Amino acid sequence: EAQVTQNPRYLITVTGKKLTVTCSQNMNHEYMSWYRQDPGLGLRQIYYSMNVEATDKGDVPEGYKVSRKEKRNFPLILESPSPNQTSLYFCASSLTGVEPLHFGNGTRLTVT
Amino acid sequence: GESVGLHLPTLSVQEGDNSIINCAYSNSASDYFIWYKQESGKGPQFIIDIRSNMDKRQGQRVTVLLNKTVKHLSLQIAATQPGDSAVYFCAETRSGSARQLTFGSGTQLTVLP
């Protein structure tokens, strides 16, 4: 089944403790991106990647890092999480970046 | 700044009735529009899209209308079913670019029995 898989689905952590949210897609998509979803603010893009070793900032990149060493994986890294990064995170992909996105089922992160 | 917004945050309809969800956009350069459906606990799912050279596009039980004159987009769902209960987002972009996609804040559709 074609899908975008995120792990974990739920994560509770403390301020400053580094964490990684993984994202993997099995559709051989070139384009991948990360969004955060907050009440009243909709989906906002954090980072995106047009292809392997090609990443770029989205609208809200501060406090986040990403890497794209393989086409299928696009992990989101929070080096020093803070409470304002408490949010619902979505990974998404598309074949070349001009088609509708395929989304994962989300990771709910709480930073205390 | 440029924004995509929805007229109503919530919409309740009777099962079997038609639903209309509206969306306003302000970026006149936008040429590609998408509707997504997000069910509880899941990620957004593509429903239908439309390009700016079209006024209307139909899918299975769904129709998207685009009025470029007033920068308005709507999603019509025919014979609404309980499984249609979800949050619906419109999104807009230029040149179909996913990296420039801007999402609205969503409308919660509730289907009443």
Coordinates of C-alpha atoms in Angstrom, one line a residue:
Chain A
E1 CA 0.0 0.0 0.0
A2 CA 1.3 3.4 -1.0
Q3 CA 1.8 5.5 2.2
V4 CA 3.7 8.0 4.2
T5 CA 4.7 6.6 7.6
Q6 CA 5.6 8.7 10.6
N7 CA 6.9 7.6 13.9
P8 CA 6.1 8.0 16.7
R9 CA 2.4 8.9 16.6
Y10 CA 2.6 10.4 20.1
L11 CA 5.6 11.9 21.9
I12 CA 5.9 13.6 25.2
T13 CA 9.3 15.1 26.1
V14 CA 11.0 17.7 28.2
T15 CA 12.6 21.0 27.2
G16 CA 16.0 20.6 25.7
K17 CA 16.0 16.8 25.1
K18 CA 16.9 16.2 21.5
L19 CA 14.4 14.2 19.5
T20 CA 13.8 12.9 16.0
V21 CA 10.5 12.2 14.2
T22 CA 11.0 9.8 11.4
C23 CA 9.1 9.9 8.0
S24 CA 9.3 7.3 5.3
Q25 CA 7.4 7.0 2.0
N26 CA 7.2 4.0 -0.3
M27 CA 6.1 5.8 -3.5
N28 CA 9.5 6.8 -4.8
H29 CA 8.5 10.4 -4.4
E30 CA 11.2 13.1 -5.0
Y31 CA 9.5 15.8 -2.9
M32 CA 9.0 15.6 0.8
S33 CA 8.0 18.2 3.4
W34 CA 7.2 18.7 7.0
Y35 CA 4.3 20.7 8.4
R36 CA 3.1 21.7 11.8
Q37 CA -0.6 22.1 12.5
D38 CA -1.8 24.5 15.3
P39 CA -5.4 25.5 16.1
G40 CA -6.4 28.6 14.2
L41 CA -3.2 28.6 12.2
G42 CA -3.7 25.8 9.8
L43 CA -0.8 23.8 8.3
R44 CA 2.5 25.7 8.1
Q45 CA 5.5 24.4 6.2
I46 CA 8.7 23.8 8.3
Y47 CA 11.1 22.4 5.7
Y48 CA 10.9 20.7 2.4
S49 CA 13.2 18.6 0.1
M50 CA 13.1 18.5 -3.6
N51 CA 15.3 15.4 -3.8
V52 CA 18.1 13.6 -2.0
E53 CA 20.6 16.0 -0.4
A54 CA 18.4 19.0 -1.3
T55 CA 16.6 20.6 1.6
D56 CA 15.3 24.1 2.1
K57 CA 13.5 26.2 4.7
G58 CA 9.7 26.6 4.7
D59 CA 7.8 29.3 6.6
V60 CA 8.6 28.3 10.2
P61 CA 12.0 26.5 10.2
E62 CA 13.4 28.0 13.5
G63 CA 14.3 25.2 16.0
Y64 CA 14.1 22.4 13.5
K65 CA 16.5 20.5 11.3
V66 CA 16.0 17.9 8.6
S67 CA 18.1 15.6 6.4
R68 CA 17.5 13.8 3.2
K69 CA 20.2 11.1 2.8
E70 CA 17.9 8.7 1.1
K71 CA 14.9 9.3 -1.2
R72 CA 12.4 7.5 1.0
N73 CA 13.3 9.0 4.4
F74 CA 13.0 12.6 5.7
P75 CA 13.5 12.8 9.5
L76 CA 12.6 15.9 11.4
I77 CA 15.1 16.8 14.2
L78 CA 14.5 19.0 17.2
E79 CA 17.9 19.6 18.7
S80 CA 16.6 21.4 21.8
P81 CA 12.8 21.3 21.9
S82 CA 10.9 24.1 23.6
P83 CA 7.2 24.2 24.7
N84 CA 6.3 26.4 21.8
Q85 CA 7.1 23.4 19.6
T86 CA 4.2 21.5 21.1
S87 CA 2.1 20.8 18.0
L88 CA 0.8 18.2 15.6
Y89 CA 3.4 17.4 12.9
F90 CA 2.7 16.0 9.4
C91 CA 5.1 14.7 6.9
A92 CA 4.0 14.8 3.2
S93 CA 5.4 13.8 -0.1
S94 CA 4.6 14.1 -3.8
L95 CA 6.2 12.7 -7.0
T96 CA 7.9 15.9 -8.2
G97 CA 6.5 18.7 -6.0
V98 CA 3.7 19.9 -8.3
E99 CA 1.1 17.3 -7.5
P100 CA -1.3 17.0 -4.5
L101 CA 0.5 15.9 -1.4
H102 CA 0.3 12.6 0.3
F103 CA 0.3 13.0 4.1
G104 CA 1.3 10.8 6.9
N105 CA -1.1 10.3 9.9
G106 CA 0.7 12.8 12.1
T107 CA 2.9 13.0 15.2
R108 CA 1.5 14.7 18.2
L109 CA 4.4 16.2 20.2
T110 CA 4.2 17.7 23.7
V111 CA 7.2 19.5 25.1
T112 CA 6.9 20.2 28.9
Chain B
G1 CA 0.1 39.5 3.5
E2 CA -1.4 36.9 1.2
S3 CA -3.8 34.6 2.9
V4 CA -6.2 31.8 2.3
G5 CA -9.2 31.7 4.6
L6 CA -12.5 29.9 5.1
H7 CA -15.8 31.7 5.6
L8 CA -17.2 29.4 8.3
P9 CA -15.3 27.4 10.9
T10 CA -18.1 24.8 11.4
L11 CA -20.9 23.5 9.2
S12 CA -23.6 21.0 10.2
V13 CA -25.8 19.3 7.6
Q14 CA -28.4 16.6 7.6
E15 CA -27.4 13.2 6.1
G16 CA -28.5 13.2 2.5
D17 CA -28.4 16.9 2.0
N18 CA -25.8 18.7 -0.1
S19 CA -22.9 20.5 1.6
I20 CA -21.1 23.6 0.5
I21 CA -17.8 24.7 2.0
N22 CA -16.4 28.0 1.0
C23 CA -12.9 29.4 0.8
A24 CA -11.6 32.9 -0.1
Y25 CA -8.1 33.5 -1.3
S26 CA -6.3 36.8 -1.7
N27 CA -3.3 36.0 -3.9
S28 CA -4.3 36.8 -7.4
A29 CA -1.2 35.0 -8.7
S30 CA -2.5 31.6 -7.4
D31 CA -3.3 29.3 -10.3
Y32 CA -3.8 25.9 -8.6
F33 CA -6.2 25.1 -5.8
I34 CA -6.7 21.9 -3.9
W35 CA -9.3 20.6 -1.4
Y36 CA -8.1 18.2 1.4
K37 CA -10.2 16.3 3.9
Q38 CA -8.8 15.5 7.3
E39 CA -10.5 12.9 9.5
S40 CA -9.9 12.8 13.2
G41 CA -6.5 11.2 13.9
K42 CA -5.4 11.2 10.3
G43 CA -3.5 13.3 7.9
P44 CA -5.1 15.4 5.2
Q45 CA -6.3 13.5 2.2
F46 CA -6.6 14.9 -1.3
I47 CA -10.1 15.3 -2.5
I48 CA -10.1 17.3 -5.7
D49 CA -8.1 20.0 -7.4
I50 CA -8.7 22.7 -10.0
R51 CA -6.5 24.9 -12.1
S52 CA -7.2 28.6 -12.8
N53 CA -8.1 27.9 -16.4
M54 CA -11.2 26.1 -15.2
D55 CA -14.3 27.3 -13.4
K56 CA -15.7 23.9 -12.4
R57 CA -14.4 20.4 -11.9
Q58 CA -16.4 17.4 -10.8
G59 CA -15.4 14.2 -9.0
Q60 CA -17.3 11.5 -7.3
R61 CA -20.0 13.3 -5.3
V62 CA -17.8 16.4 -5.1
T63 CA -17.6 19.5 -7.2
V64 CA -15.2 22.4 -6.9
L65 CA -16.1 25.8 -8.2
L66 CA -13.6 28.6 -8.8
N67 CA -14.6 32.2 -9.2
K68 CA -11.4 34.1 -10.0
T69 CA -13.3 37.5 -10.2
V70 CA -14.0 37.5 -6.5
K71 CA -11.2 35.1 -5.5
H72 CA -13.6 32.5 -4.2
L73 CA -13.4 28.7 -4.1
S74 CA -16.1 26.3 -3.0
L75 CA -16.4 22.6 -2.4
Q76 CA -19.8 21.0 -2.9
I77 CA -20.5 17.5 -1.6
A78 CA -23.6 15.8 -2.9
A79 CA -25.8 13.6 -0.7
T80 CA -23.6 14.1 2.3
Q81 CA -22.9 10.9 4.3
P82 CA -21.7 10.3 7.9
G83 CA -18.3 9.4 6.5
D84 CA -18.0 12.9 5.1
S85 CA -17.7 14.3 8.7
A86 CA -14.2 15.8 8.8
V87 CA -12.3 19.1 8.6
Y88 CA -11.9 20.4 5.0
F89 CA -9.0 22.6 4.0
C90 CA -8.6 24.6 0.8
A91 CA -5.0 25.2 -0.3
E92 CA -3.6 27.5 -3.0
T93 CA -0.3 27.8 -4.8
R94 CA 1.4 29.3 -7.9
S95 CA 2.5 27.2 -10.8
G96 CA 1.3 24.1 -9.0
S97 CA 4.3 24.2 -6.7
A98 CA 3.9 22.1 -3.5
R99 CA 6.6 24.1 -1.7
Q100 CA 4.5 27.3 -2.1
L101 CA 1.3 25.7 -0.9
T102 CA -0.7 27.8 1.5
F103 CA -3.5 26.2 3.5
G104 CA -6.6 27.7 5.0
S105 CA -7.5 27.1 8.6
G106 CA -10.2 24.5 7.9
T107 CA -14.0 24.0 8.2
Q108 CA -15.4 21.3 10.5
L109 CA -18.2 19.5 8.7
T110 CA -20.6 17.5 10.9
V111 CA -23.2 15.3 9.3
L112 CA -26.3 14.9 11.4
P113 CA -28.3 11.6 11.3

